[in-house]
Every structure is written in C-alpha cells, then in structure tokens.
PDB file of C-alpha atoms in Angstrom:
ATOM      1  CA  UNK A 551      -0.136  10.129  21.760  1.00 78.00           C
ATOM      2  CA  UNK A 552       1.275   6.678  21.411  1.00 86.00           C
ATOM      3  CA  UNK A 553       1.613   5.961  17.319  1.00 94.00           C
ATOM      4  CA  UNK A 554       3.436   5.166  14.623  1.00 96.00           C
ATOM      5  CA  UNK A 555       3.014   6.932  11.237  1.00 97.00           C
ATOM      6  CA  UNK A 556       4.460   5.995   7.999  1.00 98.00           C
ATOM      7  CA  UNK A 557       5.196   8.444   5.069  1.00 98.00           C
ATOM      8  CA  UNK A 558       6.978   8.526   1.892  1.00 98.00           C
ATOM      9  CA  UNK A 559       4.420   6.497  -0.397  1.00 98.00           C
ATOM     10  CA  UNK A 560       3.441   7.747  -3.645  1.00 98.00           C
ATOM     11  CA  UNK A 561       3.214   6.644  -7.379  1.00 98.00           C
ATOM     12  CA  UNK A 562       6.516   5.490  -9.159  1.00 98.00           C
ATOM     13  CA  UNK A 563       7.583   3.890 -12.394  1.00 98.00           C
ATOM     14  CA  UNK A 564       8.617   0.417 -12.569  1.00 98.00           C
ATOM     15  CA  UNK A 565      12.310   0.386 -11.435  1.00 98.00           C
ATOM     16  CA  UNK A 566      12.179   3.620 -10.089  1.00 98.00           C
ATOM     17  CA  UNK A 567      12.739   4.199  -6.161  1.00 98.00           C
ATOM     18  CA  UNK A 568      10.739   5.289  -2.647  1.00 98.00           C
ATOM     19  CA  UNK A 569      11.937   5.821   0.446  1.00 98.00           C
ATOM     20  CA  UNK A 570       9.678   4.751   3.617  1.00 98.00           C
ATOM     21  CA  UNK A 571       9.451   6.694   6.985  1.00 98.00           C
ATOM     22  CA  UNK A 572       8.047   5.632  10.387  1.00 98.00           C
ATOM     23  CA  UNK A 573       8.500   7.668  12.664  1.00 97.00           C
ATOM     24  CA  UNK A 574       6.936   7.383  16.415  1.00 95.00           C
ATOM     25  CA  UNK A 575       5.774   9.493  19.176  1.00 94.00           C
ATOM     26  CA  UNK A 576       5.000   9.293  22.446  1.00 92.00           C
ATOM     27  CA  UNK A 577       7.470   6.121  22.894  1.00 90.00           C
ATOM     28  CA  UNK A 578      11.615   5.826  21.616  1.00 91.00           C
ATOM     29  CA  UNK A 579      11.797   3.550  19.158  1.00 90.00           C
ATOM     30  CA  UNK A 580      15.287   2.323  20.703  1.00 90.00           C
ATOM     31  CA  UNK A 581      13.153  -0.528  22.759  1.00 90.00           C
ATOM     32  CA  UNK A 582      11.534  -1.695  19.907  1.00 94.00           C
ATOM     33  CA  UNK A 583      12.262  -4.171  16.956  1.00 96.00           C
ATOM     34  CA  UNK A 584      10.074  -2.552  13.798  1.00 97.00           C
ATOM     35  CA  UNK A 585       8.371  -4.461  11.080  1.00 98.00           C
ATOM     36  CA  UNK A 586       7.867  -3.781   7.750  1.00 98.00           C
ATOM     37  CA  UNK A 587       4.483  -5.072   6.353  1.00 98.00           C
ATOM     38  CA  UNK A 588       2.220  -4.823   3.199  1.00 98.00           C
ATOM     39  CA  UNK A 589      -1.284  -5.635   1.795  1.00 98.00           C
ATOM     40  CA  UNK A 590      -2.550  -5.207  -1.722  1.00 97.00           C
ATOM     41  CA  UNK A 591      -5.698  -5.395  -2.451  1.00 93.00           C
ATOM     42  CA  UNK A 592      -7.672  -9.149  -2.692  1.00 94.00           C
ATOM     43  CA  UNK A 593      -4.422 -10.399  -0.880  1.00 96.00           C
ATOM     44  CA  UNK A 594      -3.226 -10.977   2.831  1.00 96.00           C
ATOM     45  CA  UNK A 595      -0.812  -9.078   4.831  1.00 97.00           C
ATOM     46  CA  UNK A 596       2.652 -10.081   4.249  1.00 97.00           C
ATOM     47  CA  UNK A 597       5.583  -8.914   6.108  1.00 98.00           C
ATOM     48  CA  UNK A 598       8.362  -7.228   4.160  1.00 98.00           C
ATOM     49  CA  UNK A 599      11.465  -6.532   6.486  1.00 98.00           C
ATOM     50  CA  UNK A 600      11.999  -6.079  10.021  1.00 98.00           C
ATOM     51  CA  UNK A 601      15.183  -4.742  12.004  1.00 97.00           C
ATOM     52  CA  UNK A 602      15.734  -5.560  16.018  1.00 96.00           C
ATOM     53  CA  UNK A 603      16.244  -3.533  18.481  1.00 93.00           C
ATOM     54  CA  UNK A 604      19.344  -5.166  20.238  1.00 84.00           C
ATOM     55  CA  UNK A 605      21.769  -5.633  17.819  1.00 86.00           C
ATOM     56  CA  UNK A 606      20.300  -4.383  14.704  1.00 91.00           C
ATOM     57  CA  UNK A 607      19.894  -7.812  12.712  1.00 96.00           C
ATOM     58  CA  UNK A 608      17.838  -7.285   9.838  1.00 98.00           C
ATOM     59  CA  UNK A 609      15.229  -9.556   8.474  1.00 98.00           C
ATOM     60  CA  UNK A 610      13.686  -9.458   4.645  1.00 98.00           C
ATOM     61  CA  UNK A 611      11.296 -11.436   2.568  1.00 98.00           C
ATOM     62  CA  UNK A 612      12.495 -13.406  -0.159  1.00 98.00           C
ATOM     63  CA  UNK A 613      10.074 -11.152  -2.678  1.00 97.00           C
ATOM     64  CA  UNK A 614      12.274  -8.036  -1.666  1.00 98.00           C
ATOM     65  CA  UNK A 615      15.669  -9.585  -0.881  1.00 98.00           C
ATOM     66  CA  UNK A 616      18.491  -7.583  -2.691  1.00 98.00           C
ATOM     67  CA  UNK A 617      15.911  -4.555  -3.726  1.00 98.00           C
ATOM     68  CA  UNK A 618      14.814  -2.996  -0.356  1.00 98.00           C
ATOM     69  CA  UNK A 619      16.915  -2.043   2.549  1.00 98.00           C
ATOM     70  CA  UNK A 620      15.296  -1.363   5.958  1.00 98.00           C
ATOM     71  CA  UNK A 621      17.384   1.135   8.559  1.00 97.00           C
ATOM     72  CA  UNK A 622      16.998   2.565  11.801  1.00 96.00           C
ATOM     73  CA  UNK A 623      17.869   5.907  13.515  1.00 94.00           C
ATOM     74  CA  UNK A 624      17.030   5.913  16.913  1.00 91.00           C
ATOM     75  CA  UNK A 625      18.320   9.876  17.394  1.00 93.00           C
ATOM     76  CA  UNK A 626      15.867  11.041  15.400  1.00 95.00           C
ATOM     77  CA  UNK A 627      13.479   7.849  16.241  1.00 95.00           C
ATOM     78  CA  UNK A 628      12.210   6.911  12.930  1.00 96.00           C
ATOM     79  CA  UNK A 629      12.946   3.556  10.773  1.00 97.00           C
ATOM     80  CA  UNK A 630      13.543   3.048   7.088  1.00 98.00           C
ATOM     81  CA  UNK A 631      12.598   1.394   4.242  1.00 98.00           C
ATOM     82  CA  UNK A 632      14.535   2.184   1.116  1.00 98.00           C
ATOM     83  CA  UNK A 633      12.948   0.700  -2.007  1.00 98.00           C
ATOM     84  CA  UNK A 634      14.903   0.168  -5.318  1.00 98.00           C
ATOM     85  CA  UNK A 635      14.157  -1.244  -8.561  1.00 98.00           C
ATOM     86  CA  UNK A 636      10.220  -0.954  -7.620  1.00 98.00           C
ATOM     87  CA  UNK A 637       7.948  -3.482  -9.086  1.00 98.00           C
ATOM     88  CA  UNK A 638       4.314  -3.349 -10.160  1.00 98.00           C
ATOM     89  CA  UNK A 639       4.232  -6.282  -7.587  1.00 97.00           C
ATOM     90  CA  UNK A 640       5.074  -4.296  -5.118  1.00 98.00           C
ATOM     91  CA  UNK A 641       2.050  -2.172  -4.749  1.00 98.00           C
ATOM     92  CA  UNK A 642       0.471  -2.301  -1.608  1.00 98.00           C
ATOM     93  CA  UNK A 643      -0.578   0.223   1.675  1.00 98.00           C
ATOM     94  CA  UNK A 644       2.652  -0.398   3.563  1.00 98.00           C
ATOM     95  CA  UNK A 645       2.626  -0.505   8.030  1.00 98.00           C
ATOM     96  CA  UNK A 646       4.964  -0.524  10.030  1.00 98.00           C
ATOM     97  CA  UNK A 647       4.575  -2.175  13.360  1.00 98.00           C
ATOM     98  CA  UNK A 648       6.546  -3.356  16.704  1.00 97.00           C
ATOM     99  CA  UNK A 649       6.386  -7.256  16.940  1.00 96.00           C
ATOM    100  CA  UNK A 650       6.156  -8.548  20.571  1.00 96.00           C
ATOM    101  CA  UNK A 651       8.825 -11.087  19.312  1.00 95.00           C
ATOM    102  CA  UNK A 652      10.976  -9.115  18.414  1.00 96.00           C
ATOM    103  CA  UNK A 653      12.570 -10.052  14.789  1.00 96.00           C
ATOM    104  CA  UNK A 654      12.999 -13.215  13.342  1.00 95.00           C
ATOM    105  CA  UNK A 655      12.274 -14.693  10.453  1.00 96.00           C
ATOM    106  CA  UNK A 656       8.596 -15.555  11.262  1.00 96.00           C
ATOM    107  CA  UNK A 657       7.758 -12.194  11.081  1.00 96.00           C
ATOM    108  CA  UNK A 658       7.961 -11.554   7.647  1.00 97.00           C
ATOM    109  CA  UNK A 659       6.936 -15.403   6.928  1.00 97.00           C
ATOM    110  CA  UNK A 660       3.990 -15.786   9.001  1.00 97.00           C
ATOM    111  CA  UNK A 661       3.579 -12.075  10.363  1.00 96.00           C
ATOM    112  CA  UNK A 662      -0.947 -13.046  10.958  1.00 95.00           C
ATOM    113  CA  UNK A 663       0.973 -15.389  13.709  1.00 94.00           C
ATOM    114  CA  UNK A 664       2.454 -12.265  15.870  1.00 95.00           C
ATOM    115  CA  UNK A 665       1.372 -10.012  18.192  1.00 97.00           C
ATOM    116  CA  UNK A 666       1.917  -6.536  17.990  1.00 96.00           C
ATOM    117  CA  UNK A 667       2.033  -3.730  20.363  1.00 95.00           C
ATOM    118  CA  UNK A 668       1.592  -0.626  17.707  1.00 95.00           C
ATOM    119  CA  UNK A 669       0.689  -0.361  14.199  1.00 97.00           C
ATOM    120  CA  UNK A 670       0.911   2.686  12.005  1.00 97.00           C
ATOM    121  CA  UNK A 671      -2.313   4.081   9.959  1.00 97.00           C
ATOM    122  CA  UNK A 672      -0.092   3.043   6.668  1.00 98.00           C
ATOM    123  CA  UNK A 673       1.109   4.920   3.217  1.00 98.00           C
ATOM    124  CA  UNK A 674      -0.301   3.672  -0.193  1.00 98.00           C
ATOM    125  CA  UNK A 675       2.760   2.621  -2.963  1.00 98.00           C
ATOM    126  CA  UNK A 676       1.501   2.293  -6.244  1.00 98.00           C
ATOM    127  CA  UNK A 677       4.395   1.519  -8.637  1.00 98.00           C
ATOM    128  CA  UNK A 678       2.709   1.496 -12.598  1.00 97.00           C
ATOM    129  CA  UNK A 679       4.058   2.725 -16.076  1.00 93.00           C
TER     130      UNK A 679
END
C-alpha cells in the first residue's frame, strides 16, 4: 500500500504545456522531500526538480530552470510538476521519488548517487510536432 504514482503525461506540441501529479498512499507526503526525475531512452536518469519537506526550498536542473515549476500540497498529499514551453528534449518517462537526503542540489546533479526510500511506476511525456 506504500507507493507513489505519477500521472499527467501525454503527447504535446513543442511549447505547449503538462502538468505532473504524484500523489502517495499509504504514507503523508508532509515527511518527505520529493524528487523529480527523468530518463529517455539510450540516456541515464537525470533528476529534474526536487522540493523539501521542511521549508519548502526548491531545487531545479539547469535544462529546466525558468520552464518547469515543481509544488507541493500536503492536504491533498500530492506534488507538482508544472511544465511550460515543452521541448522535444524533454521527452522522457518521468518518477518521482523521496531522496533519503532530502533536497539539495546533488539530487538533480548526481541523483545515481542517492538513496531513495520510494519510487513511483512513472508517466511517459512525449513532446513532438
């Protein structure tokens, strides 16, 4: 009963816009900092964002800086990811995960270096003309 699911994938058109869901059971999310992370195919997962638990700080790769948003709310326990001005670089199946860490900037440099207590089964984004 313990998971994480994602939702809100799907296909969009370059600069269009997707909004991300994880949402968890069998745990509050309030506890928990959540990462944002991505693979495409051929390539490595890469972290995207992350948000903490304590205060809230937020955390985003440089590849997504200024386009994607990541949010929190712990009343109805799910996190965020809003997406804007998509690009075809961005496709990837998208996780979400709780870093043992917490956030920091590691995670979404070097997220193959944390552990992880839950990971979601992940939502396919396919952004193409």
């Amino acid at each position: 009963q313990v998971q994480l699911v994602e939702s809100g994938g799907g296909l969009v058109q370059p600069g269009g816009s997707l909004r991300l869901s994880c949402a968890a059971s069998g745990f509050t999310l309030d506890y928990y900092a959540i990462g944002w992370f991505r693979q495409a195919p051929g390539k490595e997962r890469e972290g995207v964002s992350c948000i903490s638990s304590s205060d809230g700080s937020t955390y985003y790769a440089d590849s997504v800086k200024g386009r994607f948003t990541i949010s929190r709310d712990n009343a109805k326990n799910t996190v965020y990811l809003q997406m804007n001005s998509l690009k075809p670089e961005d496709t990837a199946v998208y996780y979400c995960a709780t870093p043992q860490i917490g956030c920091s900037k590691v995670v979404v440099t070097t997220p193959l270096m944390i552990l992880y207590d839950y990971w979601g089964q992940g939502t396919q984004v396919t952004v193409s003309s």
